[in-house]
CSV table of C-alpha atoms in Angstrom, one decimal:
chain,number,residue,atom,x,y,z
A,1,UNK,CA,0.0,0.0,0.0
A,2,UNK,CA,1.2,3.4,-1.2
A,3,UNK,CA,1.9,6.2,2.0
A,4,UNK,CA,-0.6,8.4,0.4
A,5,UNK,CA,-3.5,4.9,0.8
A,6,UNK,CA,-1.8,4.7,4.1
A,7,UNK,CA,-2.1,8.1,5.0
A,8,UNK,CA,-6.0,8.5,3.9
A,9,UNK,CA,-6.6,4.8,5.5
A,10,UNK,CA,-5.8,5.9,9.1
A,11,UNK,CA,-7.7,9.4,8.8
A,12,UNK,CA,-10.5,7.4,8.0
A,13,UNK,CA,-10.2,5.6,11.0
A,14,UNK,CA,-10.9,8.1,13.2
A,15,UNK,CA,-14.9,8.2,13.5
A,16,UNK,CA,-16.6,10.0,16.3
A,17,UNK,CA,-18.3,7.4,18.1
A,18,UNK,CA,-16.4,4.6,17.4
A,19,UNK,CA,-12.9,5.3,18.3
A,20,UNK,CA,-9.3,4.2,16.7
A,21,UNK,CA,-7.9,2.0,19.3
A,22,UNK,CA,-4.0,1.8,19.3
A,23,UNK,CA,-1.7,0.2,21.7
A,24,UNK,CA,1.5,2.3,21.4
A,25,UNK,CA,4.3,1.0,20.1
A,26,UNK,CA,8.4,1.0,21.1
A,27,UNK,CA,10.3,-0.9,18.3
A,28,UNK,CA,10.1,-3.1,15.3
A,29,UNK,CA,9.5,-6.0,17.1
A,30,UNK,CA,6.6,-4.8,19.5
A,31,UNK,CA,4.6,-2.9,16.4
A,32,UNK,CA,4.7,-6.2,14.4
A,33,UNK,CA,3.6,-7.8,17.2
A,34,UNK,CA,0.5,-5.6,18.2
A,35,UNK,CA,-0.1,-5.7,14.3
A,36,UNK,CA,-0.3,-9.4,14.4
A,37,UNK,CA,-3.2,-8.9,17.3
A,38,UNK,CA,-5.3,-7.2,14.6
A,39,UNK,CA,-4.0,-3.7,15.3
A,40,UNK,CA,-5.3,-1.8,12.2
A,41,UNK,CA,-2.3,1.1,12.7
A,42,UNK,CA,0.6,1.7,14.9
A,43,UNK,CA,1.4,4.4,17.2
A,44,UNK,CA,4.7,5.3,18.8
A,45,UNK,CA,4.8,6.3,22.8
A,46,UNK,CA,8.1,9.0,22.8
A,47,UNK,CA,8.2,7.8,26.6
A,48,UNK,CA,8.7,4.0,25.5
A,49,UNK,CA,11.2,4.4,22.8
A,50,UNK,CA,13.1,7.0,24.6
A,51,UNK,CA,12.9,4.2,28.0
A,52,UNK,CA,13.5,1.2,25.6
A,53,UNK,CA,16.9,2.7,24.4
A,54,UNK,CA,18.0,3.8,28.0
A,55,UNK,CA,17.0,7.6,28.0
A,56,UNK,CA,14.7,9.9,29.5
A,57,UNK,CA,11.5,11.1,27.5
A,58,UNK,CA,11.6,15.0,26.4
A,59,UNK,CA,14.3,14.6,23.5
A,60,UNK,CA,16.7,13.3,25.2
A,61,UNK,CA,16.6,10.3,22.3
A,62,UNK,CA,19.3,11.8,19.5
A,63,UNK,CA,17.3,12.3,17.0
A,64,UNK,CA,19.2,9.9,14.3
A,65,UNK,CA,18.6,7.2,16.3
A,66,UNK,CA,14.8,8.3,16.7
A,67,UNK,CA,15.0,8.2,13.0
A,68,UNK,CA,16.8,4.5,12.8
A,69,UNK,CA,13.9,3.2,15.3
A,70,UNK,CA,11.2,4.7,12.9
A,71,UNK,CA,12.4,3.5,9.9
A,72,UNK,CA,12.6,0.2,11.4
A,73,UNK,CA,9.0,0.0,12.3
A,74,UNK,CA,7.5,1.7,9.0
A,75,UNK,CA,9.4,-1.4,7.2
A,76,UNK,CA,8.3,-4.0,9.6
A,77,UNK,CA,4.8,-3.7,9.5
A,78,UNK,CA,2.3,-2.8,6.2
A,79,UNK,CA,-0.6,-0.8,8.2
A,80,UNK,CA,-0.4,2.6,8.6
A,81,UNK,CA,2.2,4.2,11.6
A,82,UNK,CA,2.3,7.6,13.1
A,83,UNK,CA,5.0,8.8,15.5
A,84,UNK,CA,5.2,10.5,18.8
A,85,UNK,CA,7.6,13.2,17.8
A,86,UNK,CA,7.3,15.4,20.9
A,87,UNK,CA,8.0,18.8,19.9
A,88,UNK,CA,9.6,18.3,16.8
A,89,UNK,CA,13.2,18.6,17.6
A,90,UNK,CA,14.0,22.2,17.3
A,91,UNK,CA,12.3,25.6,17.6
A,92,UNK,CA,13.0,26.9,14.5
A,93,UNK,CA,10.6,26.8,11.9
A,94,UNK,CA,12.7,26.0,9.0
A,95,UNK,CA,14.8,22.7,11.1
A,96,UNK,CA,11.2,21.7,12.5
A,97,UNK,CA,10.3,21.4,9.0
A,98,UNK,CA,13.2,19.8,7.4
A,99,UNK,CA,13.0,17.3,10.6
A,100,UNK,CA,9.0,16.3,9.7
A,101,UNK,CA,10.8,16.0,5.7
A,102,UNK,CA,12.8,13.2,7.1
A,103,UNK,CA,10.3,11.1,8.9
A,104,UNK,CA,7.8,11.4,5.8
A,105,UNK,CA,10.8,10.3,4.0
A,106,UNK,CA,11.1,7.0,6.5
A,107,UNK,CA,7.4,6.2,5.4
A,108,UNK,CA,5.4,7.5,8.3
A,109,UNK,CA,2.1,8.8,7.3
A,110,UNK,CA,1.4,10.6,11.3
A,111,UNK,CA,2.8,12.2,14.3
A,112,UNK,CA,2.1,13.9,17.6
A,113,UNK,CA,3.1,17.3,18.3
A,114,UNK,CA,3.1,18.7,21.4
A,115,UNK,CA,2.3,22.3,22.3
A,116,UNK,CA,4.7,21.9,25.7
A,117,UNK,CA,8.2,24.2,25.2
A,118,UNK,CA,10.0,20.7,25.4
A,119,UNK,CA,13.4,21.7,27.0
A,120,UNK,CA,11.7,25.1,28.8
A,121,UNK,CA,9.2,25.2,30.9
A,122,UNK,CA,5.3,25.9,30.1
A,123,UNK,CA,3.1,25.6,26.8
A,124,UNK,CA,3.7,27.9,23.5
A,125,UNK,CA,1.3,30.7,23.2
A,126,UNK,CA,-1.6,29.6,20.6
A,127,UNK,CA,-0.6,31.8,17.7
A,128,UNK,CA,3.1,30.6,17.7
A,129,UNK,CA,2.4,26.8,18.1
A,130,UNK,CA,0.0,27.3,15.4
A,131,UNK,CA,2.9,28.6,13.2
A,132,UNK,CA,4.7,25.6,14.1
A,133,UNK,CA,1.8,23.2,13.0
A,134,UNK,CA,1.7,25.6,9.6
A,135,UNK,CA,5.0,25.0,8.9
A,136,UNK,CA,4.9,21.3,9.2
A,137,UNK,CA,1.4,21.0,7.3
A,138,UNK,CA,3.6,22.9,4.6
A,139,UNK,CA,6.4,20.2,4.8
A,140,UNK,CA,4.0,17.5,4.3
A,141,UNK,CA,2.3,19.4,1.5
A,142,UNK,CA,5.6,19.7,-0.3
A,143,UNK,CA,6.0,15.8,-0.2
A,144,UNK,CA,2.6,15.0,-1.0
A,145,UNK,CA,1.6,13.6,1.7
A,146,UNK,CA,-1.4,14.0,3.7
A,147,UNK,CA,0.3,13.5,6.7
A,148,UNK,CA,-1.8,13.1,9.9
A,149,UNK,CA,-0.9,16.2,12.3
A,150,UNK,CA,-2.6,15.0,15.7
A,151,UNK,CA,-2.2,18.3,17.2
A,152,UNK,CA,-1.4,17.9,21.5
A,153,UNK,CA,-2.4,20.1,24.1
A,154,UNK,CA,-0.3,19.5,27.4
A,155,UNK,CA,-3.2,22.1,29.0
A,156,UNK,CA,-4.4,19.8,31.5
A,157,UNK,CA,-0.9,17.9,31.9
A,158,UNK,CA,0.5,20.5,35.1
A,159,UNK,CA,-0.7,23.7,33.4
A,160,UNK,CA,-3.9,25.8,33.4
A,161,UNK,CA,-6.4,22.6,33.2
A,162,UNK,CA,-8.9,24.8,31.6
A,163,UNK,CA,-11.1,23.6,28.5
A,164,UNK,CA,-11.9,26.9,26.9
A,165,UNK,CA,-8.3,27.7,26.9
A,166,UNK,CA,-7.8,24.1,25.0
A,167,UNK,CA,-11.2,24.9,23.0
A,168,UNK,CA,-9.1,28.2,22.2
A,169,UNK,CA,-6.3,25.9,20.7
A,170,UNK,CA,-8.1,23.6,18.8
A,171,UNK,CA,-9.7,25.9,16.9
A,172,UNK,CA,-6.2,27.8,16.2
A,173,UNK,CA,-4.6,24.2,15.5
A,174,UNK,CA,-7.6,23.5,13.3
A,175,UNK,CA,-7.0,26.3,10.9
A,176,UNK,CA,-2.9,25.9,10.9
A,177,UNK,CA,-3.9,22.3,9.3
A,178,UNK,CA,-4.1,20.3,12.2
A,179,UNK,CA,-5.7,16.9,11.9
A,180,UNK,CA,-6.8,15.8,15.4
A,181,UNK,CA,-6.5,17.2,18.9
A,182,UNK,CA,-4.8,15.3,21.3
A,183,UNK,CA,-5.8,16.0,24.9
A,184,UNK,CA,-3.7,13.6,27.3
A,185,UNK,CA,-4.5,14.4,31.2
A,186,UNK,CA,-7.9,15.0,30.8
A,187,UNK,CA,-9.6,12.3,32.9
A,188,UNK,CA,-13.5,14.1,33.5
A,189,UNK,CA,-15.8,12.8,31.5
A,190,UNK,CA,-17.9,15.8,31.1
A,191,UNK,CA,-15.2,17.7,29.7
A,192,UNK,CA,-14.2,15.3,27.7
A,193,UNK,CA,-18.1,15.5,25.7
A,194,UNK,CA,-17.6,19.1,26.2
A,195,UNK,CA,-14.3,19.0,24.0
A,196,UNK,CA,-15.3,16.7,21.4
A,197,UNK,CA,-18.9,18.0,20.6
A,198,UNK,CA,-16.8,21.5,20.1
A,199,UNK,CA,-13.8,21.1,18.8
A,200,UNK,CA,-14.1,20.5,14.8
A,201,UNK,CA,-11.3,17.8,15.0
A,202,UNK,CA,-11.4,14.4,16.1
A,203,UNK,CA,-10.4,14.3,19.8
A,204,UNK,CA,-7.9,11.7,21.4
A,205,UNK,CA,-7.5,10.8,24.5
A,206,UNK,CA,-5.2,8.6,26.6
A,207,UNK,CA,-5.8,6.3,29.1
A,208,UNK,CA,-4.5,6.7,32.5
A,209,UNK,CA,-5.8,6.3,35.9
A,210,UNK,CA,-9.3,7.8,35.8
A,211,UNK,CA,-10.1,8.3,32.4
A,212,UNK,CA,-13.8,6.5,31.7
A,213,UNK,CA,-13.6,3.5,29.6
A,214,UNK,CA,-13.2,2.7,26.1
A,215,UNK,CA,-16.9,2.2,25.8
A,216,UNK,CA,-17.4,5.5,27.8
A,217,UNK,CA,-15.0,7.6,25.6
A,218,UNK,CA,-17.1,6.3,22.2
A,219,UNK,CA,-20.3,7.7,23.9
A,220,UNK,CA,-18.7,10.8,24.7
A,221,UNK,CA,-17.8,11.1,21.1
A,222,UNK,CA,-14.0,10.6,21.2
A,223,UNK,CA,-12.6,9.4,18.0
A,224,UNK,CA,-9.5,8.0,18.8
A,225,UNK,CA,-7.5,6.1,22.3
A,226,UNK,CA,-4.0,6.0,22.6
A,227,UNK,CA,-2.7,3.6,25.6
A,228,UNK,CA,0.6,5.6,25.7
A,229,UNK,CA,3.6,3.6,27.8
A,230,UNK,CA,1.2,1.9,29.1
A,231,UNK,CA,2.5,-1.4,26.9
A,232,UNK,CA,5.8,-1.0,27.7
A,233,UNK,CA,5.5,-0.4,31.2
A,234,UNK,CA,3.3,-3.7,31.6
A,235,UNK,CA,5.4,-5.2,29.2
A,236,UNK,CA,8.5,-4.5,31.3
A,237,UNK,CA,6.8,-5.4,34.4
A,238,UNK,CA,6.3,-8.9,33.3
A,239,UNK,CA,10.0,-9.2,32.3
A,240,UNK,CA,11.1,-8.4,35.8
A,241,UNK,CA,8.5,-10.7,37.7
A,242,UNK,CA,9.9,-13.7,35.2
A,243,UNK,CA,13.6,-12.9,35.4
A,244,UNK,CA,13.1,-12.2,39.6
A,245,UNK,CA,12.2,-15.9,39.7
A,246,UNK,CA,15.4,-16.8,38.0
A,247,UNK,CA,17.8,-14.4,40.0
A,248,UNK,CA,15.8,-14.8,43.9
């Protein structure tokens, strides 16, 4: 399947109501195996890869080996795979851009960008992380791609917590050419319905200690769950319980 298919495949995925499950990713061999389960896309967790190679999340993965990991799982598996790319690697307009270039170039037909200043402190203000999402819609444009810009709000992740401020950025991110709205944190269900019965982009949400059910979040009218490193943190649990029998 072509990245374009790939690309227009997994946007069609994302139906209010009935949501795009995915169970994030870490390497090749964990994406082939969630695809094997009858995952229907894959979705990279920054805080997984980053964990899985021995480094903290926030960047602090060098970004060519971010690359090598990516590439890896685009060619292991034939479904559609978007990527947590945090804030994009850089600040500057013209590097974020060349950065998104590359990953398009690795086959990657999504991402996740975050509106949190990655290695400052606090969220972008609305009209410069919407020039950020511009600048990487225009990237994906030049490559004709129809790349999948799920747009992140870190609002109610330690910041203001307040739903018309992230109303306030999904609308902005909308009109910069983002794709979906990304609103990890958020755990009340009411503003959850709230958010995705306003916002004109399909809303994700991530599970985490107190957010409602899968079944919940469909009725609420969220289009897409994202488990986050919630795999690889299980995953790695169950390692050390098997190897603590061999080593007690």
């Amino acid at each position: 399947m072509s990245q374009t298919k790939k690309a227009k495949q997994f946007a069609a995925l994302h139906v209010k109501g009935t949501p795009l499950i995915l169970y994030n990713a870490w390497d090749a061999g964990s994406a082939k195996t969630i695809v094997d389960a009858g995952a229907t896309a894959i979705a990279t967790s920054s805080w997984s890869v980053a964990s899985a190679q021995g480094y903290e999340d926030g960047e602090d993965l060098p970004l060519p080996l971010a690359e090598q990991i990516v590439e890896r799982i685009a060619a292991a598996v034939d479904v559609p795979v978007t990527v947590d790319f945090e804030g994009g690697y850089s600040d500057d307009d013209r590097k974020l851009a060349s950065n998104i270039s590359k990953l398009l170039d690795l086959g990657i037909i999504g991402i996740n960008f975050e509106d949190r200043v990655v290695k400052g402190r606090g969220l972008y203000d609305i009209d410069r992380q919407a020039k950020r999402i511009a600048a990487i819609r225009h990237a994906a444009e030049r490559k004709g791609v129809p790349l999948f810009i799920n747009a992140r709000t870190d609002v109610f992740l330690g910041n203001s917590g307040d739903v018309d401020e992230a109303l306030k950025r999904a609308k902005a991110y909308a009109s910069a050419g983002a794709s979906g709205f990304f609103i990890p944190g958020l755990t009340e269900a009411d503003h959850i319905r709230r958010i995705a019965e306003e916002a004109t982009l399909p809303v994700n949400v991530m599970v985490m200690e107190g957010v409602p059910s899968n079944d919940k979040l469909a009725k609420l009218g969220v289009a897409r769950v994202s488990y986050g490193p919630i795999p690889y943190i299980e995953t790695m649990e169950a390692l050390q319980k098997k190897a603590s029998k061999l080593f007690s």
